[in-house]
Short mmCIF file of C-alpha atoms and ligand atoms in Angstrom, two decimals:
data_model
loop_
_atom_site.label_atom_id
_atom_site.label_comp_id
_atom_site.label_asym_id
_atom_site.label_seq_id
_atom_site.Cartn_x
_atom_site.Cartn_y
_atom_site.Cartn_z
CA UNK A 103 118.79 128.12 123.51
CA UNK A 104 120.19 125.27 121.39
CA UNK A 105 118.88 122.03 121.57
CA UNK A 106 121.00 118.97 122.48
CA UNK A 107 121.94 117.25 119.87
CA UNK A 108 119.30 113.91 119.17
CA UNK A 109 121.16 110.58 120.63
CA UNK A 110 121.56 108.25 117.40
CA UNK A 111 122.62 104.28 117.42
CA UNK A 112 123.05 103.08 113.48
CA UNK A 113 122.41 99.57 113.00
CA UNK A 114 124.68 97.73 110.29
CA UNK A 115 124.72 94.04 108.59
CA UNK A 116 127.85 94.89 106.57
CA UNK A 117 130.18 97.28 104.94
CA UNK A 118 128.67 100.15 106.56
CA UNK A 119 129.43 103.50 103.87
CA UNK A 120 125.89 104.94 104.82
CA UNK A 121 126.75 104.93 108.28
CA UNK A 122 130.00 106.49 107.97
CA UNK A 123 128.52 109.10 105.80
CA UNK A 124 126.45 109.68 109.53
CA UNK A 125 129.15 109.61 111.76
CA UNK A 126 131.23 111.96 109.13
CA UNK A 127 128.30 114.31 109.19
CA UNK A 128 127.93 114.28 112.92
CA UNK A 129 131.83 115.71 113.23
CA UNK A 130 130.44 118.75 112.58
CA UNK A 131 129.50 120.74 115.67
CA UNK A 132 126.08 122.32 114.39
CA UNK A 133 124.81 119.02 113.29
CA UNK A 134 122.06 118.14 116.06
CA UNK A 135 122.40 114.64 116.07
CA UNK A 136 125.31 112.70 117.49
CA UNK A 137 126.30 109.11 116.79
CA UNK A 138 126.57 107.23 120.14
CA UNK A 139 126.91 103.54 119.28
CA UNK A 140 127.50 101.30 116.11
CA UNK A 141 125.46 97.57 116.40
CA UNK A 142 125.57 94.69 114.15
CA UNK A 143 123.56 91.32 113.98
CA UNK A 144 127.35 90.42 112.10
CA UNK A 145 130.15 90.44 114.39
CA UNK A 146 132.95 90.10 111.10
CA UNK A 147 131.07 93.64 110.40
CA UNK A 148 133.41 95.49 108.30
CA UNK A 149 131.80 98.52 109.67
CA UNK A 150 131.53 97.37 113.20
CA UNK A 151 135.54 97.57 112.68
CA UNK A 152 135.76 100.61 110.78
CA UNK A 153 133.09 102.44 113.96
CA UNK A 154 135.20 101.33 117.07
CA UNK A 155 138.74 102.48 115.26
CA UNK A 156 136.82 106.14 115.65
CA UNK A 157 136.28 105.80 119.07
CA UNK A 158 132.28 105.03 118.84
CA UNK A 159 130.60 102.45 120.88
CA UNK A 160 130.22 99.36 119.71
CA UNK A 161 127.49 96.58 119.96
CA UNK A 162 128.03 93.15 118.32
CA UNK A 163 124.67 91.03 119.01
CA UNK A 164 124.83 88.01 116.63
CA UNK A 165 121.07 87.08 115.47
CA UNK A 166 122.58 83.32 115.34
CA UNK A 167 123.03 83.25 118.74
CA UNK A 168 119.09 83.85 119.57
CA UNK A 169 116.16 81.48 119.35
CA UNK A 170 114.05 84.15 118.36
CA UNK A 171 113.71 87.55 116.50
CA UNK A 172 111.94 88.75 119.74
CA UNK A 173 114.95 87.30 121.86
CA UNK A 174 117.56 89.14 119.64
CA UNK A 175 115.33 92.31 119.38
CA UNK A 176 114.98 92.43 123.43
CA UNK A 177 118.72 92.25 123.16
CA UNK A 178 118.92 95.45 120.24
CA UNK A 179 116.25 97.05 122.26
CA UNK A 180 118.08 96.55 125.70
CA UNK A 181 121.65 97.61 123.75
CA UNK A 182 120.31 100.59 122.06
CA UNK A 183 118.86 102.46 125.99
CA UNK A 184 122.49 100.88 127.43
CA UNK A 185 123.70 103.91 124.87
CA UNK A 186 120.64 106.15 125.60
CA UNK A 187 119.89 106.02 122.01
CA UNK A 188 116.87 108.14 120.83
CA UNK A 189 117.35 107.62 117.65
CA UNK A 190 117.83 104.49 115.50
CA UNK A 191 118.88 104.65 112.11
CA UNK A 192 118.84 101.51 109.92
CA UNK A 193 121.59 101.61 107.46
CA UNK A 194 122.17 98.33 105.36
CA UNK A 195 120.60 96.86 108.52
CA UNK A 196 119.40 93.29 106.88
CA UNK A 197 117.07 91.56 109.45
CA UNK A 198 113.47 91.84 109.24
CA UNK A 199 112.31 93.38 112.55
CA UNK A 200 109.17 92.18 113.93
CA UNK A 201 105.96 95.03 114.92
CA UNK A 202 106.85 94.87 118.42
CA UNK A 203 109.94 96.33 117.81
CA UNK A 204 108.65 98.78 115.34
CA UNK A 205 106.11 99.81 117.32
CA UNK A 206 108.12 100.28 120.09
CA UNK A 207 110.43 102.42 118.43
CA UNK A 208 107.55 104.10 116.67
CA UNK A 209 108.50 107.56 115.15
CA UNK A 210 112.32 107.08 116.06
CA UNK A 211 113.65 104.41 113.60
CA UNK A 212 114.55 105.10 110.59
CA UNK A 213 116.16 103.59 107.34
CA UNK A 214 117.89 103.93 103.79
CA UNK A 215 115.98 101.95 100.88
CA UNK A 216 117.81 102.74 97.50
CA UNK A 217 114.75 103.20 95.32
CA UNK A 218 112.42 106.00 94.75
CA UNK A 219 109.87 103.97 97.44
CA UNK A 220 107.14 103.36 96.99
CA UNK A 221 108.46 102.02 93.68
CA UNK A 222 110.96 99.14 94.09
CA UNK A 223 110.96 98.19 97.60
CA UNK A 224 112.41 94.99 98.37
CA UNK A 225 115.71 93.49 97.12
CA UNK A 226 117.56 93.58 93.45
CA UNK A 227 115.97 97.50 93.16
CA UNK A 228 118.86 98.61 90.43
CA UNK A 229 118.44 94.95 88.24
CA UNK A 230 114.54 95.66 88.73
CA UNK A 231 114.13 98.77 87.84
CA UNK A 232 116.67 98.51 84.66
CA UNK A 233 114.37 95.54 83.50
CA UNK A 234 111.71 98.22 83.69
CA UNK A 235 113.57 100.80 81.56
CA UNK A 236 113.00 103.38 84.00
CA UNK A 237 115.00 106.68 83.20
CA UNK A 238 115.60 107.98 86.84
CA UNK A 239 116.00 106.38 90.00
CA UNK A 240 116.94 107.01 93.45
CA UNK A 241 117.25 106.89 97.22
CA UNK A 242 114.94 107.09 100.80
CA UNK A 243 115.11 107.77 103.78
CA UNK A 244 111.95 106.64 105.41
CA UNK A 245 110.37 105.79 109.04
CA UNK A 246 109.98 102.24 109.43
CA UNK A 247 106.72 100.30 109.44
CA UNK A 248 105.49 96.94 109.46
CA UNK A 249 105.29 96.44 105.85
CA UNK A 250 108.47 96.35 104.47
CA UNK A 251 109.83 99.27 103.17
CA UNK A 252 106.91 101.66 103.86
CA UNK A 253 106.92 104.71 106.22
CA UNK A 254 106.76 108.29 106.08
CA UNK A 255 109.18 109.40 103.35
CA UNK A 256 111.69 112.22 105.09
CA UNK A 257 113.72 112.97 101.98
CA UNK A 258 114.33 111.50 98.88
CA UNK A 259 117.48 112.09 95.98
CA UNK A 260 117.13 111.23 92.23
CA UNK A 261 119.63 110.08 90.09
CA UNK A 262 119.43 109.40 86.04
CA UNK A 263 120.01 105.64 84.59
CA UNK A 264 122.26 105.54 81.53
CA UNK A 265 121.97 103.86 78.37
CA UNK A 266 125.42 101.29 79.64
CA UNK A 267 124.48 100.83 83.46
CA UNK A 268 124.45 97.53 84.57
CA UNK A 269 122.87 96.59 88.07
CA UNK A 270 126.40 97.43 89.70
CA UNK A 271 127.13 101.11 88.02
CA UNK A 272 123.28 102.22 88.52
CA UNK A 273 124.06 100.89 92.25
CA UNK A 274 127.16 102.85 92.79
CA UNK A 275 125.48 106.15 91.47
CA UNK A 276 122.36 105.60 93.49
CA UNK A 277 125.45 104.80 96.72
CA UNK A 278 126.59 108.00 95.88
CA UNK A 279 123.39 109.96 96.14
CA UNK A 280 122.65 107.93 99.51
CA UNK A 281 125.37 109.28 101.07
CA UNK A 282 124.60 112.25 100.95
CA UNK A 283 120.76 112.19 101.51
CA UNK A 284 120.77 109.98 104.86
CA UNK A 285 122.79 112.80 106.58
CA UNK A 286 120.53 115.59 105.29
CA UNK A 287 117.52 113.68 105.89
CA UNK A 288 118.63 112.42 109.60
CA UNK A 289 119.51 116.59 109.91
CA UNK A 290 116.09 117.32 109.20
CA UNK A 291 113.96 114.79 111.44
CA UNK A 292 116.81 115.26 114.05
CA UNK A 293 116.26 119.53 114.13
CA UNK A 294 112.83 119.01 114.02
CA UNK A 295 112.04 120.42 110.56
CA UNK A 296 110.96 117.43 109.36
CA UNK A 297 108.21 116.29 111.02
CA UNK A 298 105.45 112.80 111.78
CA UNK A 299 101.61 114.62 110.69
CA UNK A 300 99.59 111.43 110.17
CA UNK A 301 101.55 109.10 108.27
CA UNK A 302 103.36 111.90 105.83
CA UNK A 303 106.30 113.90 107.10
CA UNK A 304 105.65 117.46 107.09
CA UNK A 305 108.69 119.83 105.89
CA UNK A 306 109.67 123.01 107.43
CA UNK A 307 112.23 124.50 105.50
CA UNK A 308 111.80 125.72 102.04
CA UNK A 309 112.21 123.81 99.14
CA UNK A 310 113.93 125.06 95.40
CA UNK A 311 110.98 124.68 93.38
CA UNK A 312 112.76 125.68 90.19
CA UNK A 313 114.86 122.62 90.13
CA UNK A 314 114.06 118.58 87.53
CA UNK A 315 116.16 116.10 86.76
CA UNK A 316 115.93 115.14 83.19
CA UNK A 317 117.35 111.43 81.80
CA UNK A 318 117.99 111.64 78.96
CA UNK A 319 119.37 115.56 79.69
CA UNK A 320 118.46 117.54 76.91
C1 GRF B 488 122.54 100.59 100.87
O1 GRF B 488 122.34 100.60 99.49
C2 GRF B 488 121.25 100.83 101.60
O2 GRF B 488 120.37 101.68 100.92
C3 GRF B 488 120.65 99.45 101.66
O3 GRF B 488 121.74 98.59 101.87
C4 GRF B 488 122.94 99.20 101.37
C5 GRF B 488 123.88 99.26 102.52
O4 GRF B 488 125.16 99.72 102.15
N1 GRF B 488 119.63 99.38 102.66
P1 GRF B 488 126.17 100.17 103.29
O5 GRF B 488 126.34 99.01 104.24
O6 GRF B 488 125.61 101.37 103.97
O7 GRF B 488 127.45 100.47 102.56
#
């Protein structure tokens, strides 16, 4: 018996490419999660735009408009079960979310960082880690906890630096790789093959052990 596919809302600040990379993935009728609704604490959204010209729900829930981050979170909390969501994935999603939230989503929300975490969370990850010389870099997908950017690590993609990258080229490279991690990684969790032991995620499916990444290549 197949399972039905895992109920996703994406939430969005901005642009959005990450969670179009999602709702691309999700066209595809094996892929066991589904994208049911779009929401954005920015109503000029370009994604917001981009998500209701393909027919997805769409929530617009302005963080200006609250007093509070626990009056707009009862309103992303109360927007997300209006769409039955089971599943939140934070994609370029840029409002700090208090523990009640997290907790109550506990397990089920999830989000894109573009470092290697745990090194470079935060903001300014490509300028920081070229100011570190650091050869390789990356992306993850994590679940959320309090601290920010910290969770159990789902999947994670490396990418090289070169010699000429500035903040912006590194950024576009490590874009690149995100796109195509957040759907495998949402793939995973949302199959069941990655899974919460403790505060690690347990993997089910093999991994290519014969496989590195050198920078510089040799
Ligand atoms: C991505 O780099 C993501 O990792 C970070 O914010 C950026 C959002 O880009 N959290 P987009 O809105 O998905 O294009």
């Amino acid at each position: 018996m197949t399972q039905p596919r895992k109920r996703v809302a994406v939430l969005i600040s901005g642009r959005g490419s990450n969670m179009m990379s999602l709702v691309e993935a999700a066209r595809a009728p094996d892929y066991p999660a589904e994208i049911v609704c779009v929401i954005s604490n920015r109503p000029e959204a370009p994604g917001l735009a981009w998500a209701a010209a393909q027919g997805i729900a769409t929530v617009a829930i302005d963080h200006k408009a609250y007093a509070t981050r626990v009056a707009f979170e009862a309103k992303l909390h109360t927007a997300i079960l209006d769409a039955r969501g089971e599943l939140v994935c934070m994609a370029g999603f840029l409002r700090m979310l208090t523990g009640g939230f997290i907790d109550r989503w506990r397990d089920r929300l999830v989000n894109i960082h573009p470092s290697l975490l745990p090194s470079f969370p935060g903001l300014d990850t490509h300028a920081r880690a070229l100011d570190e010389g650091v050869k390789i870099v990356g992306c993850t997908v994590h679940l959320v906890r309090l601290e920010m950017d910290t969770g159990p690590i789902i999947a994670q993609a490396a990418v090289p630096v070169l010699p000429e990258d500035t903040p912006e080229t590194l950024g576009s490279r490590v874009l690149k790789a995100e796109h195509r991690l957040y759907p495998h990684a949402l793939k995973l969790f949302a199959s069941g093959q990655a899974r919460v032991v403790g505060e690690t995620i347990q993997i089910l499916q093999s991994v290519n052990q014969d496989t590195a990444l050198f920078s510089p290549s040799f």
